[in-house]
XYZ file of C-alpha atoms in Angstrom:
297
model
C 83.315 103.043 120.992
C 83.165 99.947 119.061
C 86.137 97.778 118.619
C 88.049 98.306 115.132
C 87.523 95.449 112.774
C 90.345 92.893 113.021
C 91.933 91.546 109.889
C 90.382 88.465 108.401
C 91.779 85.072 107.131
C 95.001 84.777 105.155
C 94.556 83.529 101.505
C 97.749 82.320 99.709
C 98.135 81.987 96.007
C 100.217 78.745 95.223
C 101.551 78.272 91.882
C 104.709 76.024 92.373
C 107.274 78.831 92.323
C 109.903 79.486 95.045
C 108.408 82.947 95.349
C 105.044 81.296 96.170
C 106.310 78.982 98.696
C 108.178 81.902 100.465
C 104.783 83.852 100.632
C 103.149 80.741 102.012
C 105.735 80.201 104.772
C 105.558 83.893 105.623
C 101.832 83.740 105.684
C 101.929 80.798 108.139
C 104.032 82.975 110.362
C 101.367 85.840 110.025
C 98.617 83.446 110.811
C 100.261 82.241 113.939
C 100.465 85.899 114.937
C 96.802 86.606 114.185
C 95.586 83.283 115.476
C 93.804 82.674 112.051
C 93.614 79.805 109.526
C 95.891 79.837 106.389
C 94.021 79.260 102.902
C 96.230 77.873 100.139
C 94.671 78.463 96.657
C 95.816 77.096 93.449
C 94.084 78.432 90.376
C 93.859 76.081 87.150
C 91.985 78.782 85.099
C 90.079 75.924 83.540
C 86.620 77.084 83.929
C 86.529 79.484 81.033
C 88.549 77.255 78.696
C 86.490 74.040 79.528
C 85.071 74.256 75.893
C 88.564 74.273 74.227
C 90.347 71.690 76.235
C 90.046 67.621 76.331
C 88.551 66.256 79.438
C 92.044 64.734 80.058
C 93.866 68.025 79.986
C 91.309 69.377 82.697
C 91.873 66.364 84.776
C 95.549 66.426 84.565
C 95.390 70.065 85.562
C 93.445 69.324 88.657
C 95.508 66.216 89.565
C 98.769 68.567 89.444
C 96.986 71.408 91.372
C 95.890 68.920 94.039
C 99.507 67.575 94.299
C 101.113 71.059 94.612
C 98.464 72.077 97.235
C 99.495 69.068 99.103
C 103.202 69.468 98.930
C 102.927 73.267 100.111
C 100.591 72.247 102.849
C 103.273 69.816 104.116
C 106.319 72.291 103.852
C 103.932 74.696 105.750
C 102.822 72.204 108.400
C 106.205 71.096 108.961
C 107.416 74.652 109.789
C 104.392 75.630 111.704
C 102.336 72.818 112.875
C 100.213 74.930 114.991
C 98.582 76.595 112.053
C 95.322 75.235 110.612
C 95.785 74.887 106.866
C 92.989 74.615 104.377
C 93.440 74.078 100.714
C 91.210 75.134 97.862
C 91.423 74.343 94.210
C 89.863 76.842 91.887
C 89.083 76.641 88.091
C 89.178 80.499 88.017
C 91.802 82.692 86.961
C 94.352 83.341 89.770
C 93.664 86.870 90.666
C 89.829 86.192 90.547
C 90.423 83.041 92.623
C 92.242 84.745 95.264
C 89.737 87.909 95.453
C 86.909 85.165 95.743
C 88.491 83.255 98.509
C 89.301 86.258 100.562
C 85.816 87.646 100.191
C 84.960 90.815 102.169
C 87.689 90.589 104.914
C 90.468 88.420 104.045
C 94.014 89.320 103.344
C 95.424 88.100 100.079
C 99.235 87.001 100.150
C 101.288 86.521 97.040
C 104.950 86.103 96.104
C 106.615 89.128 94.153
C 107.324 86.561 91.448
C 105.325 83.909 89.636
C 106.306 80.846 87.687
C 108.256 81.286 84.306
C 108.603 84.767 82.991
C 111.819 86.470 82.364
C 114.502 86.599 85.146
C 114.955 90.537 84.913
C 111.105 91.081 85.759
C 110.757 91.898 89.402
C 107.010 91.648 89.739
C 105.156 88.673 88.483
C 101.832 89.246 86.541
C 99.537 87.575 89.028
C 101.058 89.768 91.613
C 100.622 92.923 89.645
C 97.116 92.154 88.657
C 96.045 91.030 92.092
C 97.478 94.023 93.728
C 95.802 96.481 91.208
C 92.253 94.773 91.291
C 91.927 93.714 94.827
C 89.057 95.041 97.109
C 90.733 93.999 100.432
C 94.298 94.151 101.652
C 97.151 92.261 99.592
C 100.374 91.490 100.897
C 103.091 91.094 98.436
C 106.197 89.163 100.193
C 109.680 90.000 99.265
C 112.750 87.938 100.499
C 114.260 84.711 99.966
C 113.131 82.468 102.726
C 109.547 83.433 103.576
C 110.397 84.076 107.426
C 109.380 87.071 109.208
C 111.912 89.217 111.133
C 111.595 91.886 113.718
C 111.350 95.560 113.213
C 109.041 98.503 113.193
C 105.835 98.623 111.139
C 105.730 101.794 109.233
C 102.519 103.104 107.490
C 102.891 105.433 104.695
C 100.111 108.004 104.841
C 99.305 110.947 102.477
C 96.129 112.287 103.314
C 92.884 111.425 105.287
C 91.765 108.581 102.730
C 95.041 106.702 104.058
C 92.971 105.938 107.437
C 92.385 102.189 106.505
C 96.145 102.001 105.686
C 96.867 103.336 109.059
C 94.259 101.028 111.012
C 95.568 97.929 109.255
C 99.222 98.901 110.385
C 97.900 99.416 113.956
C 96.615 95.811 113.880
C 100.000 94.513 112.703
C 102.345 96.259 115.000
C 101.417 95.148 118.118
C 101.380 91.459 116.864
C 105.050 91.970 116.466
C 105.415 93.998 119.770
C 106.970 96.734 117.734
C 105.782 100.255 117.659
C 103.634 101.746 114.620
C 105.549 104.504 112.860
C 103.239 106.865 110.731
C 105.330 108.334 108.068
C 104.279 111.228 105.810
C 106.448 111.945 102.690
C 106.617 115.274 101.257
C 107.990 115.626 97.738
C 110.674 118.576 97.290
C 112.434 119.724 94.236
C 115.962 119.445 95.707
C 117.808 116.146 95.797
C 118.594 114.530 99.386
C 116.000 114.018 102.074
C 115.390 115.973 105.167
C 113.611 114.340 108.341
C 111.503 116.685 110.431
C 110.378 116.316 114.071
C 106.793 117.188 114.941
C 106.634 121.002 115.401
C 104.783 122.468 118.309
C 102.500 124.303 115.944
C 102.031 123.697 112.153
C 102.537 126.474 109.826
C 103.520 127.498 106.323
C 103.907 124.507 103.778
C 104.197 121.916 106.356
C 100.938 122.428 108.001
C 99.151 120.179 105.637
C 101.164 117.061 106.366
C 101.624 117.686 109.794
C 97.881 117.986 110.293
C 97.169 114.834 108.707
C 99.614 112.870 110.872
C 98.034 114.712 113.971
C 94.734 113.829 112.926
C 95.380 110.147 112.314
C 97.449 109.877 115.368
C 94.640 111.010 117.405
C 92.143 108.733 115.995
C 94.398 105.727 116.169
C 95.249 106.459 119.965
C 91.634 106.309 120.799
C 91.047 103.061 119.001
C 94.249 101.411 120.220
C 95.155 102.943 123.445
C 97.657 100.491 124.276
C 99.630 100.961 121.005
C 102.966 102.980 120.882
C 102.792 105.318 117.792
C 105.659 107.283 116.391
C 105.221 109.848 113.850
C 107.744 111.284 111.359
C 107.714 113.760 108.488
C 110.038 113.295 105.568
C 110.908 115.733 102.726
C 112.777 113.973 99.642
C 112.572 114.495 95.925
C 111.530 110.966 95.681
C 108.416 109.599 97.528
C 109.086 106.090 96.398
C 112.857 106.297 97.277
C 112.011 107.585 100.825
C 109.501 104.687 101.396
C 111.863 101.959 100.097
C 114.496 103.404 102.741
C 111.958 103.047 105.359
C 111.410 99.555 104.506
C 115.235 98.446 105.343
C 114.572 97.880 109.058
C 110.854 97.078 108.798
C 108.868 93.890 109.510
C 105.974 94.980 107.064
C 105.470 98.283 105.325
C 101.720 99.284 104.884
C 100.592 101.560 102.407
C 97.355 102.850 100.631
C 96.937 100.966 97.411
C 96.391 103.422 94.695
C 95.738 103.240 90.777
C 97.535 105.216 88.404
C 95.440 108.289 87.245
C 93.984 108.147 83.829
C 93.913 104.488 83.530
C 90.618 102.625 83.178
C 92.010 99.122 83.627
C 94.122 97.593 86.398
C 97.151 99.852 87.023
C 98.985 100.683 89.816
C 100.554 104.063 90.655
C 104.143 104.758 90.413
C 104.900 104.917 94.028
C 103.172 101.712 94.625
C 104.644 99.781 91.962
C 108.190 100.966 92.878
C 107.449 99.629 96.478
C 106.491 96.248 95.115
C 109.630 96.021 93.083
C 112.121 97.402 95.377
C 111.167 97.420 99.183
C 113.292 95.215 101.631
C 110.533 93.883 103.250
C 106.787 92.401 102.641
C 104.600 95.330 101.462
C 100.685 95.501 102.339
C 98.485 97.358 100.263
C 95.293 98.672 101.612
C 92.614 99.780 99.014
C 91.826 103.364 99.921
C 88.086 102.521 99.867
C 88.053 99.140 101.642
C 86.861 98.104 105.017
C 88.438 100.115 107.853
C 88.251 103.380 106.299
C 86.481 106.251 107.737
C 86.531 109.968 108.755
C 89.439 111.554 110.792
C 87.388 114.442 111.713
C-alpha cells in the first residue's frame, strides 16, 4: 500500500493584528513538528484597484506590507530560530492570496480575528471567507499567545466523506505523541449528552454511526499501523456543543469543512461556524473533496 500523503507547507496570513501574530507563532510550532517551512503572506489587495489608486498609494501599501512581514518574521524567528521562514507580499485579495500560496497541498493558517472590525465579532471576515472557499486544509487559530498545548487530537466524523478529515488528524496526532480520537456525534431530541462505548454488535438506531467509526478506524489502522486510535460515540441535542466540549482538552480539533446547504456563495455550515467561534483550541477544516479523501469500502 502506498504511503498516505503528508501535509504540505504552512501558509500564514499576516495583517498586523494580534490574532494574526498568534497564528504565525502557532504555525511556527506546527512547522517545527512537521519539519516544513513557514510561509508568511501579506496581501495588499492592490492589483484589482491599481487603476483607481495613485502610484504613491500603491508604493506605500507595499512598503508597509514589507515592514509588517519583516517584523513578524523577526518575532517568529526569535521564538523558533530552527524554522525556515519565507516572506511573500501579494497584490491579491487576502483569501485569494492565501489559496494561491497554499497551491494544491499547503495548509492555510489564519487568526480568528483580523484588524479592525467590531469587538463583539468573534470571527474575522478574512478567516470566514478563507475557511469557506479553501480547497486545502485551513487552520483557524484560537487562543491568546499562539503557543501549542499538549492534548488529544479529536477528529469529528459524520460519514464516509470525512475520511480526509480523519486522515489529516492521523498525521497530526503522532506529531504531538498523543492518540487520535475519532468522535462521532449523533443528534438527539433530548437535552443532555450521553457517551456510548463501542458495542460488540451495531444494532438499531446506533448501527449507522458505529459502522462509520468502525470502517474509518479499520482503514486508518492499515495506513497508520503505529497510531493509537480511540473511538467514541456521543449522543447530544447539540452537535456543535458536543464538539466544542471535546475541544477543551485538545491540542487541535479536526473536522470536515462543510458549506451551508442552499447557498451558492461562500457560507459555512452552522456546526462549522460555531466551532470557529467557540472552540477552545485551534480548529482544522478539511474540505470534504480535497486531497486525502477516498473510499472506506
